[in-house]
Short mmCIF file of C-alpha atoms and ligand atoms in Angstrom, two decimals:
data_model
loop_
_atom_site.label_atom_id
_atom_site.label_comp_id
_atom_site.label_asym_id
_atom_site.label_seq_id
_atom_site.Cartn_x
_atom_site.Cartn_y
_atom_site.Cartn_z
CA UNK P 824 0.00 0.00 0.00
CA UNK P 825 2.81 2.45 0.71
CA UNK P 826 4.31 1.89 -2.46
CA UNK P 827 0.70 2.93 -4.17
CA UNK P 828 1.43 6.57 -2.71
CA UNK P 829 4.82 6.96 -4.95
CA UNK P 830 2.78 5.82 -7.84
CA UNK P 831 0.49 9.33 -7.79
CA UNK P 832 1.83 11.76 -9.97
CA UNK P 833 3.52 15.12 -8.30
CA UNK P 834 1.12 17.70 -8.39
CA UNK P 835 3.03 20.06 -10.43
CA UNK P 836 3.21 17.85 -13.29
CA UNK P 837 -0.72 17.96 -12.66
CA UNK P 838 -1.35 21.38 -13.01
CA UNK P 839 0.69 21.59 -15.34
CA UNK P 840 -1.43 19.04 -17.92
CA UNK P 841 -4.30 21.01 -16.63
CA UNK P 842 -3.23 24.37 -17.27
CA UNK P 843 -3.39 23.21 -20.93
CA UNK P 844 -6.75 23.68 -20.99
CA UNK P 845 -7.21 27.30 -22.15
CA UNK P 846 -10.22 27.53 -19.99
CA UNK P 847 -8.77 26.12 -17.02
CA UNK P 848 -5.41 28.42 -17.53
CA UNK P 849 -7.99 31.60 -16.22
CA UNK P 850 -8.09 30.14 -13.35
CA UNK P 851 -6.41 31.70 -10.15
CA UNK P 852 -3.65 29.70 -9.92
CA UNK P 853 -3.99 29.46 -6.06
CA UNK P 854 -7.63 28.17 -6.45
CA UNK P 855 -6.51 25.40 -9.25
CA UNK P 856 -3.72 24.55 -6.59
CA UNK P 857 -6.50 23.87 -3.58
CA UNK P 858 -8.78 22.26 -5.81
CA UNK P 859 -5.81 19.63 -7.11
CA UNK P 860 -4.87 19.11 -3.43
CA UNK P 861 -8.15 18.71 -2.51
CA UNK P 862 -8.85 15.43 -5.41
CA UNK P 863 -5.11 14.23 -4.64
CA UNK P 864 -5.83 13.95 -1.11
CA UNK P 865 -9.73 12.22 -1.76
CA UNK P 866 -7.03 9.84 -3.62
CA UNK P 867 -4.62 9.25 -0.93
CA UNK P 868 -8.03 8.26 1.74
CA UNK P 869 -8.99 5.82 -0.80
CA UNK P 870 -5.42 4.38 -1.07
CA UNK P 871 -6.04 4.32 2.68
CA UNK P 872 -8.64 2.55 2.89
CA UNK P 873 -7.73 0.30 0.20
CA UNK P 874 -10.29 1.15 -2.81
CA UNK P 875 -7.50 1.66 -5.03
CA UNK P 876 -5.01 -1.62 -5.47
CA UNK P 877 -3.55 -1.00 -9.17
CA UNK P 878 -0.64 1.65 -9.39
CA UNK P 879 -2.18 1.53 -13.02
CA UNK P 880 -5.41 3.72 -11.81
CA UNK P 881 -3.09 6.53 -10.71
CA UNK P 882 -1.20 7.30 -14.13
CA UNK P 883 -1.76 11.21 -14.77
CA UNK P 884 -3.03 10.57 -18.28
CA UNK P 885 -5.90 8.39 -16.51
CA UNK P 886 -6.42 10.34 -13.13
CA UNK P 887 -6.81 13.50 -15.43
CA UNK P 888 -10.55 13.31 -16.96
CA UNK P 889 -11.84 12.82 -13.17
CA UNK P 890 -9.51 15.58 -12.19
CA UNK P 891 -10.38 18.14 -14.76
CA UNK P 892 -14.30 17.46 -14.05
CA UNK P 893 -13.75 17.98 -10.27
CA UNK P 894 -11.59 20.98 -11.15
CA UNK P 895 -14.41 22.52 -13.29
CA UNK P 896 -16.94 21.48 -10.62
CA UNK P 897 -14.90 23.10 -7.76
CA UNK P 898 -14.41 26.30 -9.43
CA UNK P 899 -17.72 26.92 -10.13
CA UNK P 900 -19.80 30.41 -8.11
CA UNK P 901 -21.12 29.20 -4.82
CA UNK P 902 -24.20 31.06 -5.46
CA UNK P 903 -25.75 30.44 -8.85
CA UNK P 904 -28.88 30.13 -10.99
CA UNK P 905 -30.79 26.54 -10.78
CA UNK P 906 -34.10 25.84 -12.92
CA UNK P 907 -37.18 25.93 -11.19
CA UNK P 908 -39.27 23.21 -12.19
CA UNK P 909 -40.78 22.64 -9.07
CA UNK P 910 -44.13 24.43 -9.79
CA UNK P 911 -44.15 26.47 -6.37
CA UNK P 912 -43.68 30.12 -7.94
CA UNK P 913 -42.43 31.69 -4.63
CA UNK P 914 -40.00 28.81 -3.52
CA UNK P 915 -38.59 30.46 -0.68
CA UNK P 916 -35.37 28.43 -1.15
CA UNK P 917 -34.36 29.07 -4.66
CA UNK P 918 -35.07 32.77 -4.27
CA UNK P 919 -38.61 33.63 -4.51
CA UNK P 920 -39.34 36.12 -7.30
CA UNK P 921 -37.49 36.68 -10.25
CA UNK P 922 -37.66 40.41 -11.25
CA UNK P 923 -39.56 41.74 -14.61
CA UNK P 924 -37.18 42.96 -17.21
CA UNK P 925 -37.65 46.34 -16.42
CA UNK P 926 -36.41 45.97 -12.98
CA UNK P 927 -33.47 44.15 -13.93
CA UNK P 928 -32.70 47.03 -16.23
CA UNK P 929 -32.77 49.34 -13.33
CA UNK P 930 -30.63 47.43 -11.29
CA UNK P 931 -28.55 47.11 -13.60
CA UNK P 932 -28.53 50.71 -14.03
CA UNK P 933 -28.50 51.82 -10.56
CA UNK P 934 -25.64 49.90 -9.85
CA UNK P 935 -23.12 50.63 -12.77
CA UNK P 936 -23.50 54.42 -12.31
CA UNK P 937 -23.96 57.31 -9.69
CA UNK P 938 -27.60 58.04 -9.43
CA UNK P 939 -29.88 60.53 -7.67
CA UNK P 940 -29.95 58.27 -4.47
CA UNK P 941 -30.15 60.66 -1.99
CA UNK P 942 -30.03 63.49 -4.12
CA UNK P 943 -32.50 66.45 -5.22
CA UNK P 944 -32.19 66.86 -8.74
CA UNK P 945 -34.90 69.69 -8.87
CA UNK P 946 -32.80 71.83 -5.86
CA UNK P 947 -29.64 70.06 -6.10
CA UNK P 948 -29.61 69.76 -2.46
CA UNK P 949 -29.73 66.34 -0.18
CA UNK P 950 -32.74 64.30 -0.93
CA UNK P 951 -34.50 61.01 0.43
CA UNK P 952 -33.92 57.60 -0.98
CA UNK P 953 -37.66 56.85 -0.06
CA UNK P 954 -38.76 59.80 -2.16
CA UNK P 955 -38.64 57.43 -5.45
CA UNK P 956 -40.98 55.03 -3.97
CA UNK P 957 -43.22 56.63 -1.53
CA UNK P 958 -45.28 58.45 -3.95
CA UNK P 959 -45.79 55.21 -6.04
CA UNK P 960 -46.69 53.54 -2.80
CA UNK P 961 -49.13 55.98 -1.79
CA UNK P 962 -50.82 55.86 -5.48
CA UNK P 963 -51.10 51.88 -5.66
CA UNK P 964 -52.36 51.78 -2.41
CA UNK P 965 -54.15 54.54 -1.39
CA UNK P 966 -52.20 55.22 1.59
CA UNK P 967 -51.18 58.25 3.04
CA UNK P 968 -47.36 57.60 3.56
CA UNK P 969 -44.97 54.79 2.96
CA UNK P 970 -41.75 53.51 3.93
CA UNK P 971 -39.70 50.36 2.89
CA UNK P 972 -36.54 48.74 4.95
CA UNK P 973 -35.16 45.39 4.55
CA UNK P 974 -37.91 42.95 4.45
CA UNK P 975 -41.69 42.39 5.65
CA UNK P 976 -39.87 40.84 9.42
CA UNK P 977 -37.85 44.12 9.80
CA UNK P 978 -40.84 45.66 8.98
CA UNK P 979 -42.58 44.19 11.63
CA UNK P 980 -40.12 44.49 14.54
CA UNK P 981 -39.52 48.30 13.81
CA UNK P 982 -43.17 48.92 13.60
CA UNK P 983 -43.66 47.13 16.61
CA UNK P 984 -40.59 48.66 18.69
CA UNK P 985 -42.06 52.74 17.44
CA UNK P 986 -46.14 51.94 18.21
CA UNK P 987 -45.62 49.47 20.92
CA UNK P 988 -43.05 49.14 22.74
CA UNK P 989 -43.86 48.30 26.67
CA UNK P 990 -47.26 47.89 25.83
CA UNK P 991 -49.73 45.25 25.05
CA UNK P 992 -50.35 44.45 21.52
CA UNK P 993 -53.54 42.76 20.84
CA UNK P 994 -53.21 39.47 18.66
CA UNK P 995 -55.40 36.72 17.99
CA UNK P 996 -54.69 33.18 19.53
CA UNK P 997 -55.43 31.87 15.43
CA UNK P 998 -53.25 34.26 14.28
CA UNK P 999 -49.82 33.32 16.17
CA UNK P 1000 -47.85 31.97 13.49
CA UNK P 1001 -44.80 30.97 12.48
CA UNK P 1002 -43.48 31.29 8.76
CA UNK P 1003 -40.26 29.97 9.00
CA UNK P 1004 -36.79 31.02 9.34
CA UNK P 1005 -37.76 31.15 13.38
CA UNK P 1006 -39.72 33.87 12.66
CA UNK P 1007 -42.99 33.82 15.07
CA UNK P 1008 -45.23 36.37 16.06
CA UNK P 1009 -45.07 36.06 19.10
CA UNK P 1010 -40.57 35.93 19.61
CA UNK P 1011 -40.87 38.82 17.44
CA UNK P 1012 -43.11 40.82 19.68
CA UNK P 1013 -40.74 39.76 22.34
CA UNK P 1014 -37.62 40.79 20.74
CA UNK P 1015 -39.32 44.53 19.58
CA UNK P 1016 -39.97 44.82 23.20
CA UNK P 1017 -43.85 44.94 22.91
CA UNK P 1018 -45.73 42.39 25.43
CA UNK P 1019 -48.29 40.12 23.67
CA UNK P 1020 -52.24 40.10 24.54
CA UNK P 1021 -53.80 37.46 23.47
CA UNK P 1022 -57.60 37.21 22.33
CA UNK P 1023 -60.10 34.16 21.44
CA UNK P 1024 -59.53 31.18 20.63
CA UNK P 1025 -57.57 28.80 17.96
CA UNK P 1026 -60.39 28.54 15.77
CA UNK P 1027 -62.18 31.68 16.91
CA UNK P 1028 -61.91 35.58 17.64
CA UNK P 1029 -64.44 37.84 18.10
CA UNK P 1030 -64.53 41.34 18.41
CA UNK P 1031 -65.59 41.30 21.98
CA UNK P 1032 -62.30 39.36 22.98
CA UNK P 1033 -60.30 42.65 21.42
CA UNK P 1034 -62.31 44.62 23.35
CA UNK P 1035 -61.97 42.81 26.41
CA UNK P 1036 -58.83 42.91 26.16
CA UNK P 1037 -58.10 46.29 25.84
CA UNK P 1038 -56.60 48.61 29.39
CA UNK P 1039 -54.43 51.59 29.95
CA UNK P 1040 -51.12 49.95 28.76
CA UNK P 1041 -52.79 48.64 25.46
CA UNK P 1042 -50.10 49.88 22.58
CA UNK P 1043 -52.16 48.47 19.48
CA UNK P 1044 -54.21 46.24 17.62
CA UNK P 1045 -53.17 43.59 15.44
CA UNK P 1046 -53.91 41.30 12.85
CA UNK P 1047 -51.50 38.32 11.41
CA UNK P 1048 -52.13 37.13 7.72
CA UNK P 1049 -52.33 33.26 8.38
CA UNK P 1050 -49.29 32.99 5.65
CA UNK P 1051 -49.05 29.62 5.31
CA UNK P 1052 -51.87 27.36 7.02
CA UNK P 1053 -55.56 28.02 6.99
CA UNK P 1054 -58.29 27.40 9.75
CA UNK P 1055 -60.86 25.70 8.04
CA UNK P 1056 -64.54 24.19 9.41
CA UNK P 1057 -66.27 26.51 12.74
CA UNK P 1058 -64.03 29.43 12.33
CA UNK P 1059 -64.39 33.15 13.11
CA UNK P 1060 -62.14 35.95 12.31
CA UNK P 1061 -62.52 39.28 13.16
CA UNK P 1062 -62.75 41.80 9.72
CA UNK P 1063 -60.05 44.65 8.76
CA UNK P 1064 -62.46 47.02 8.98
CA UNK P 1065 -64.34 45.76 12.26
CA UNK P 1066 -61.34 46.16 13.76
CA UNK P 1067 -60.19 49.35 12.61
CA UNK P 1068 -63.62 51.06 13.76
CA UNK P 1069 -62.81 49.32 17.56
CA UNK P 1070 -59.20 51.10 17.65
CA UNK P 1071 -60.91 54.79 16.77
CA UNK P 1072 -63.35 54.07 19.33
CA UNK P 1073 -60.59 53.36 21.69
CA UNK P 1074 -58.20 55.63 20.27
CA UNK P 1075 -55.64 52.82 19.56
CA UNK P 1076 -54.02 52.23 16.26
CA UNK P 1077 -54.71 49.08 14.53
CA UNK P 1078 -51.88 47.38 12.71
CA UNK P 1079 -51.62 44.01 9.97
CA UNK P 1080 -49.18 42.17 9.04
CA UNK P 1081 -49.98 41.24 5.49
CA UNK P 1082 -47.16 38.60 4.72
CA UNK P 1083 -47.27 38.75 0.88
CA UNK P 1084 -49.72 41.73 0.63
CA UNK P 1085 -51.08 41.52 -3.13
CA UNK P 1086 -51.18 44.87 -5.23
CA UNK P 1087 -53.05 42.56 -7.67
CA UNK P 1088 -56.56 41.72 -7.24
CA UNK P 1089 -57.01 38.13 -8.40
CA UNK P 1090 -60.71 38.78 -8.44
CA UNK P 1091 -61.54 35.76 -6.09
CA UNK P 1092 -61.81 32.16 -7.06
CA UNK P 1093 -59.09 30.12 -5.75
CA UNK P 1094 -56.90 33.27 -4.92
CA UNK P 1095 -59.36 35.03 -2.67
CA UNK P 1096 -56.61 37.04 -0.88
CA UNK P 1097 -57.29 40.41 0.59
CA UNK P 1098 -55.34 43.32 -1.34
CA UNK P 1099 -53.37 45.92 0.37
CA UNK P 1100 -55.78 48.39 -1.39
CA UNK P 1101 -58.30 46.51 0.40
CA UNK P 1102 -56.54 46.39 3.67
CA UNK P 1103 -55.43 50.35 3.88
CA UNK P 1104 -59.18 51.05 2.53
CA UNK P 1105 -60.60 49.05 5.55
CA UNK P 1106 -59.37 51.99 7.98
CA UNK P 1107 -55.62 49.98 8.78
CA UNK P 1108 -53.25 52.56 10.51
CA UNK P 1109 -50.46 50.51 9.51
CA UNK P 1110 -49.99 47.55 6.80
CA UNK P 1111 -46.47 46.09 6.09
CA UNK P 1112 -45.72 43.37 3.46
CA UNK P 1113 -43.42 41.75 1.78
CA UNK P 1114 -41.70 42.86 -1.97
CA UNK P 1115 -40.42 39.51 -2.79
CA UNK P 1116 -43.35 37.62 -2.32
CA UNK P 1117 -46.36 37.95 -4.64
CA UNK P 1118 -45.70 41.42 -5.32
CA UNK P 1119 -42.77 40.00 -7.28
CA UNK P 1120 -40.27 42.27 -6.93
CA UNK P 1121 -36.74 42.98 -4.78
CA UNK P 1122 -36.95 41.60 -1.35
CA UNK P 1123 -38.15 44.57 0.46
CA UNK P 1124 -40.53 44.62 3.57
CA UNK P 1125 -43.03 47.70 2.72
CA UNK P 1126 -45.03 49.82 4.96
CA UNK P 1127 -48.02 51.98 4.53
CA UNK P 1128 -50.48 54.13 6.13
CA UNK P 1129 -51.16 56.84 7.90
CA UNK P 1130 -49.31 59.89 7.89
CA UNK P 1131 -49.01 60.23 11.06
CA UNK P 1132 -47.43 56.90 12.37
CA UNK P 1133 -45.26 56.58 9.41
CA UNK P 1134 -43.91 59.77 10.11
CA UNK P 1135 -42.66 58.20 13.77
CA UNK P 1136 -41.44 55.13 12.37
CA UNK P 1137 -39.26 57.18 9.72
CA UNK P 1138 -37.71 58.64 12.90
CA UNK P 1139 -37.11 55.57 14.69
CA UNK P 1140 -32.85 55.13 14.85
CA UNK P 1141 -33.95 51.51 14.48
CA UNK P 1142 -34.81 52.26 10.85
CA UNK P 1143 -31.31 53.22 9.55
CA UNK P 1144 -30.15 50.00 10.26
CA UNK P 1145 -32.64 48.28 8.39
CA UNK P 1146 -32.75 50.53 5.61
CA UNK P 1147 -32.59 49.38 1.59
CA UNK P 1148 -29.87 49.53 -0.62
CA UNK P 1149 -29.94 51.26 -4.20
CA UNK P 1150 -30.45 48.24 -6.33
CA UNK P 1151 -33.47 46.89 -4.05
CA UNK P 1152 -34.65 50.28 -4.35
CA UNK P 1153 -34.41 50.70 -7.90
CA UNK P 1154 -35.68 47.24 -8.50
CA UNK P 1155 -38.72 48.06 -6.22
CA UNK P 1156 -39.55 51.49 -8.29
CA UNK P 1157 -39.52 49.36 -11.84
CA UNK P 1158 -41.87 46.95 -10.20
CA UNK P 1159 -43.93 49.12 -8.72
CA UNK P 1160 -44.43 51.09 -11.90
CA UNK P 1161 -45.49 48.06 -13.71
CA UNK P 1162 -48.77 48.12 -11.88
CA UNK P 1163 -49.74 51.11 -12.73
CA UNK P 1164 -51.58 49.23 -15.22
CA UNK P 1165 -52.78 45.89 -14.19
CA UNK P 1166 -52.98 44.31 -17.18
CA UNK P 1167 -49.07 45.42 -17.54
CA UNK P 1168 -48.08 44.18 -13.96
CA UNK P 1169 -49.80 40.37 -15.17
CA UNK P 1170 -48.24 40.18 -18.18
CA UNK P 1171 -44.24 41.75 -17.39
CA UNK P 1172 -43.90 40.57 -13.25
CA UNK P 1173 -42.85 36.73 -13.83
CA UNK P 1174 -44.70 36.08 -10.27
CA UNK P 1175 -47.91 37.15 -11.63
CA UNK P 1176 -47.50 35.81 -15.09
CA UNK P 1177 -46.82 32.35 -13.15
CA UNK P 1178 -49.27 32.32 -10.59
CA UNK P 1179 -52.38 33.60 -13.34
CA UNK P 1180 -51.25 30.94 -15.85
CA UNK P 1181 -54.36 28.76 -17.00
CA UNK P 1182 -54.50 25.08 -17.39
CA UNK P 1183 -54.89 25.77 -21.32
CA UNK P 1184 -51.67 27.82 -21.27
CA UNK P 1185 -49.89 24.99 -19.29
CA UNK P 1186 -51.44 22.10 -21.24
CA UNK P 1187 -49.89 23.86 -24.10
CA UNK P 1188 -46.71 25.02 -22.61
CA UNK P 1189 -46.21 21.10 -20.95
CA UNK P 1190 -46.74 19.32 -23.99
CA UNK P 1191 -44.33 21.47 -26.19
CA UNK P 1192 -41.91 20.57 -23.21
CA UNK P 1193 -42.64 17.24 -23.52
CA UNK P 1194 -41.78 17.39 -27.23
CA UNK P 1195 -38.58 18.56 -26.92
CA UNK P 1196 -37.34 16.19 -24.16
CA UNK P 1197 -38.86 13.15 -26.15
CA UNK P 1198 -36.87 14.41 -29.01
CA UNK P 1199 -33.87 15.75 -27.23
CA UNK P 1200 -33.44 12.57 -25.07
CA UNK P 1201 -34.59 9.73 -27.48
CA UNK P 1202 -34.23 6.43 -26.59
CA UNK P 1203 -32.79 7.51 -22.96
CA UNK P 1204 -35.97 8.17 -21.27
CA UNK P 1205 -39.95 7.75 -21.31
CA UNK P 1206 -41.73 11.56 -21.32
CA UNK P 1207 -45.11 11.56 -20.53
CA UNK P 1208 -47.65 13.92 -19.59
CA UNK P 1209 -49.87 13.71 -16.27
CA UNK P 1210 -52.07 16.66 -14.95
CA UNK P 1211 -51.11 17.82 -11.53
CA UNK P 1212 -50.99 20.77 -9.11
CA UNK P 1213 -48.45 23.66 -8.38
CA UNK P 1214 -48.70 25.92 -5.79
CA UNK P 1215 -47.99 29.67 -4.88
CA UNK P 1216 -45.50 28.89 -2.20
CA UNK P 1217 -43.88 32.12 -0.34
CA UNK P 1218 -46.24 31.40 2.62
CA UNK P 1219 -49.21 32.58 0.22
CA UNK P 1220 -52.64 30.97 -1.07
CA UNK P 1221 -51.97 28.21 1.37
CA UNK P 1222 -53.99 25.22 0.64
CA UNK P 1223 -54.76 26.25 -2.81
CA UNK P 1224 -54.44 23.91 -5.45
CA UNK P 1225 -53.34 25.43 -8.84
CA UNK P 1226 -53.84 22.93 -11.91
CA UNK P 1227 -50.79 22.38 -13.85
CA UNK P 1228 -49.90 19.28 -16.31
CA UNK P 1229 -46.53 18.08 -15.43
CA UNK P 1230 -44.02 16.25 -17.65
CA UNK P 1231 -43.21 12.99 -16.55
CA UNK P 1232 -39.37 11.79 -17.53
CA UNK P 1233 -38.36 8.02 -16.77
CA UNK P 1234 -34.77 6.90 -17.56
CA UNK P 1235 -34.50 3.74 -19.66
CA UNK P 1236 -32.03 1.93 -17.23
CA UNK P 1237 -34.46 2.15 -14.50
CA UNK P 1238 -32.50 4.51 -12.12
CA UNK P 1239 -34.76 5.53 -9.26
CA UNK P 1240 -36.48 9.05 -9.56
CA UNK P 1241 -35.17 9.85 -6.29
CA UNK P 1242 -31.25 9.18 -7.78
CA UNK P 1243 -32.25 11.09 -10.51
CA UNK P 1244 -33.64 14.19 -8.47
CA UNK P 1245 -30.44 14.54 -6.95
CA UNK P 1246 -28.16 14.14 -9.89
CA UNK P 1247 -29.83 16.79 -11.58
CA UNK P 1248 -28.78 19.20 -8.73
CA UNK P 1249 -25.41 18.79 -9.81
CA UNK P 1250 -26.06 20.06 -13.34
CA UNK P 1251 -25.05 22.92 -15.18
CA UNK P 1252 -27.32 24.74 -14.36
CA UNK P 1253 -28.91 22.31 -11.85
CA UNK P 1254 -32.55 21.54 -12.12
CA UNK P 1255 -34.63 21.17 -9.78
CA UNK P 1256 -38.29 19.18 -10.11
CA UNK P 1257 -39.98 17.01 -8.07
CA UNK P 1258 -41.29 13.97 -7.62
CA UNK P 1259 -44.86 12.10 -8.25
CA UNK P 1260 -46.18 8.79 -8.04
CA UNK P 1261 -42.59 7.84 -8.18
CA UNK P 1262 -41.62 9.33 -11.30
CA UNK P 1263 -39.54 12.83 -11.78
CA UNK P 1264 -41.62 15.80 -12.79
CA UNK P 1265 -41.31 19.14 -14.25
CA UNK P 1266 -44.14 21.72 -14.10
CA UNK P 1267 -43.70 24.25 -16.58
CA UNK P 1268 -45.89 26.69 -14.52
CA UNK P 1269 -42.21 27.72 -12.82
CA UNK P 1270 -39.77 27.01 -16.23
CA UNK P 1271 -39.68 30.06 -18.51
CA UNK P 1272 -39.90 28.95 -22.41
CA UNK P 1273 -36.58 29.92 -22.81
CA UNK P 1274 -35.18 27.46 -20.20
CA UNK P 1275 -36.67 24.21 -21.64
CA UNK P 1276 -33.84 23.87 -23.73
CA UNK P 1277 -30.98 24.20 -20.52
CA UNK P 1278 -33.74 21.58 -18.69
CA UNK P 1279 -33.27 19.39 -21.59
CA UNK P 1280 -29.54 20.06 -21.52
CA UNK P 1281 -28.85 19.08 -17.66
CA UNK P 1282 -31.16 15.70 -18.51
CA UNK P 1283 -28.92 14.62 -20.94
CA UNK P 1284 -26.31 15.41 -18.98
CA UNK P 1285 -27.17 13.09 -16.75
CA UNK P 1286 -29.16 10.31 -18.71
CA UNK P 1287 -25.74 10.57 -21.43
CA UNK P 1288 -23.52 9.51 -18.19
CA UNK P 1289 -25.42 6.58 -17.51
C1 PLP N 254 -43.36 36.09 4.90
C2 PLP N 254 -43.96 36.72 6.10
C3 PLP N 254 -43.20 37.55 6.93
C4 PLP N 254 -41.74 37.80 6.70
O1 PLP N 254 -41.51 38.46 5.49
P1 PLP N 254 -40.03 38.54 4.90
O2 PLP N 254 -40.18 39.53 3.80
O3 PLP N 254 -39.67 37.17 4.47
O4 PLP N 254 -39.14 39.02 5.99
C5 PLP N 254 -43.81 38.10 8.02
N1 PLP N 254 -45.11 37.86 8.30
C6 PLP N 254 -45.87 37.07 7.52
C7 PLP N 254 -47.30 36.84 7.89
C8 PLP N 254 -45.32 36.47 6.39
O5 PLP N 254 -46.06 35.68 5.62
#
């Protein structure tokens, strides 16, 4: 076994094959050096443990196909693009929302140039970085005053810490949740240093419990969208605007917490989801929600309402720290400005497009998909169509089914769906589906046209390798 060590090549005389590959040659040489010390020493463990017996195997001219792949593979971005085939439009893991064209221009933009930031163009003196948005803010939503910071759980907690703090906030018992990311309602409250009152029951709150609830150190009112379960069967919620009315009677202000807070009205059906139109029309003081979720935009958290407590949360120190940076702001404003027109906002924010897409479209869109592959991967796989669901994801339209068709793909050689899942996450770019009845599915609800043929691409990478 000792002797097998003196049969790997120096790794000098490895680089140097390596570096004849022009595209390896860009390299840094210091990463190239890590990433050959790093496959030489995965050698010497299995020369340890004895998985390697013939001194043949560790000839340069053979070790160097495995050694150029890992070499490629190891110098690849950390952070990079994947395909979403998944079907769930706001997968909180593979970045949420993917930004309209428009706001990628003006990201692109804001970042490759000096801009008006904080600058007043008209007076040439120091200006607001919230002036660009607020007005659009105020339009959309018919809100007095608006302010954005880093995302809808900053949003929260500095609301929270400028209304409430070492007061009771009024919440719900149903409406206690927790979306993930150890972000709960009630550790939140905690943390902004407001103490939690709460009202009713699971299943039920009625207006009375608010009321009973309410004493001299009561801060505010609030309500929790239930992001991402739903209370079905003998339920009772208390209304936006039921509550609203009890805080002017009482002189408190009433606050929600929208989670993905809709600009778009899906008028009903399966997407019945309040708007934040809807929300700052019901008499709200305060509404935050997210930009990333199905707004569709920048991850943002953005709050509206009344002049007169945004005005105090603008002032709170806590709000500098949690303040946006020029590209989430520009990407924001080209977002925004897309729903100006509704019809615009469904057709340019890819969120919107996804989640409004009909089973017709996706019949369509699926079977061309299922075209390609059959052609693309011939005699490697079976492609078949089945109809299926997708979902909004994001913590939004919980529960709701959204009918997709989704494009079956079984390899020839029988490997397992599950093997085949996870192979495709090391494609370039990986693709990510799921799986159904045991076989591997794409929904094309979440794949842009343009991306069947890289999802075609990273299956034949794999089913080619077999
Ligand atoms: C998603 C969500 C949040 C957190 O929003 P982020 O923008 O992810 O920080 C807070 N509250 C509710 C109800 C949510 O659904």
């Amino acid at each position: 076994m000792a002797n097998l060590y003196r049969h790997l090549p120096s790794v000098d005389a490895a680089l140097a094959a390596l570096l004849e590959d022009p595209e390896l040659a860009l390299l840094p040489r210091l990463l190239l050096k890590d990433l050959v010390n790093d496959t030489f020493e995965a050698l010497r463990e299995d020369i340890r443990e004895g998985s390697i017996e013939d001194p043949a195997g560790l000839k340069l001219d053979v070790l160097l196909p495995g050694l150029r792949v890992a070499v490629r593979s190891g110098a690849r971005p950390h952070f990079r693009r994947v395909l979403n085939a998944t079907g769930v439009v706001i997968h909180t893991n593979l970045g949420r929302s993917i930004l309209a064209p428009q706001a990628m221009e003006a990201v692109s933009d804001a970042c490759a140039h000096y801009s008006n930031l904080e600058f007043a163009l008209e007076t040439g003196e120091r200006g607001s970085r919230y002036s660009h948005v607020e007005p659009l803010l105020c339009r959309l939503t018919g809100a007095e005053a608006a302010l954005v910071v880093n995302n809808n759980a900053a949003a929260v907690m500095l609301i929270l810490d400028t209304m409430a703090k070492g007061r009771e906030v009024v919440v719900s018992r149903g409406q206690l949740v927790e979306i993930g990311g150890s972000f709960r309602i009630p550790d939140v409250m905690e943390k902004s240093g407001a103490i939690l009152r709460e009202v009713g029951a699971t299943n039920r709150t009625h207006l009375h419990d608010y009321e009973d609830a309410i004493n001299e150190n009561t801060g505010a009112l609030m309500k929790v969208h239930c992001s991402n379960f739903r209370v079905i069967g003998f339920t009772k919620e208390v209304s936006a605007s039921e509550l609203a009315a009890l805080g002017q009677k009482h002189d408190l202000p009433v606050i929600e917490d929208l989670g993905s807070g809709s600009l778009f009205d899906f008028g009903g059906g399966a997407l019945d989801e309040p708007t934040v139109q809807q929300a700052v029309a019901a008499g709200l003081d305060v509404v935050s929600f997210s930009g990333d979720k199905v707004l569709g935009g920048p991850q943002a958290g953005i709050i509206v309402g009344t002049k007169r407590w945004i005005d105090k949360i603008k002032k709170n120190p806590m709000n500098r720290a949690l303040r946006i940076d020029k590209m989430t702001l520009a990407a924001l404003e080209a977002t925004l400005r897309l729903y100006l027109d509704p019809l615009t906002a469904r057709r340019s924010v890819p969120t919107l497009k996804m989640i409004t897409a009909t089973a017709d479209e996706l019949k369509v869109r699926a079977r061309r998909l299922k075209n390609r592959l059959g052609r693309d991967l011939g005699d490697t796989a079976t492609v078949d169509l089945v109809p299926g669901v997708s979902r909004v994801g994001g913590g939004s339209f919980p529960e709701r089914d959204l009918p997709t068709t989704l494009v079956t793909v079984e390899p020839s050689t029988k490997m397992a769906a599950d093997e085949l899942k996870a192979r495709l996450r090391d494609t370039t770019p990986p693709l990510i589906g799921r799986i159904e009845d045991d076989r591997f599915c794409l929904d094309p609800r979440t794949l842009e046209d343009k991306e069947f043929q890289l999802a075609s691409a990273a299956l034949q990478q794999v089913l080619n390798a077999e």
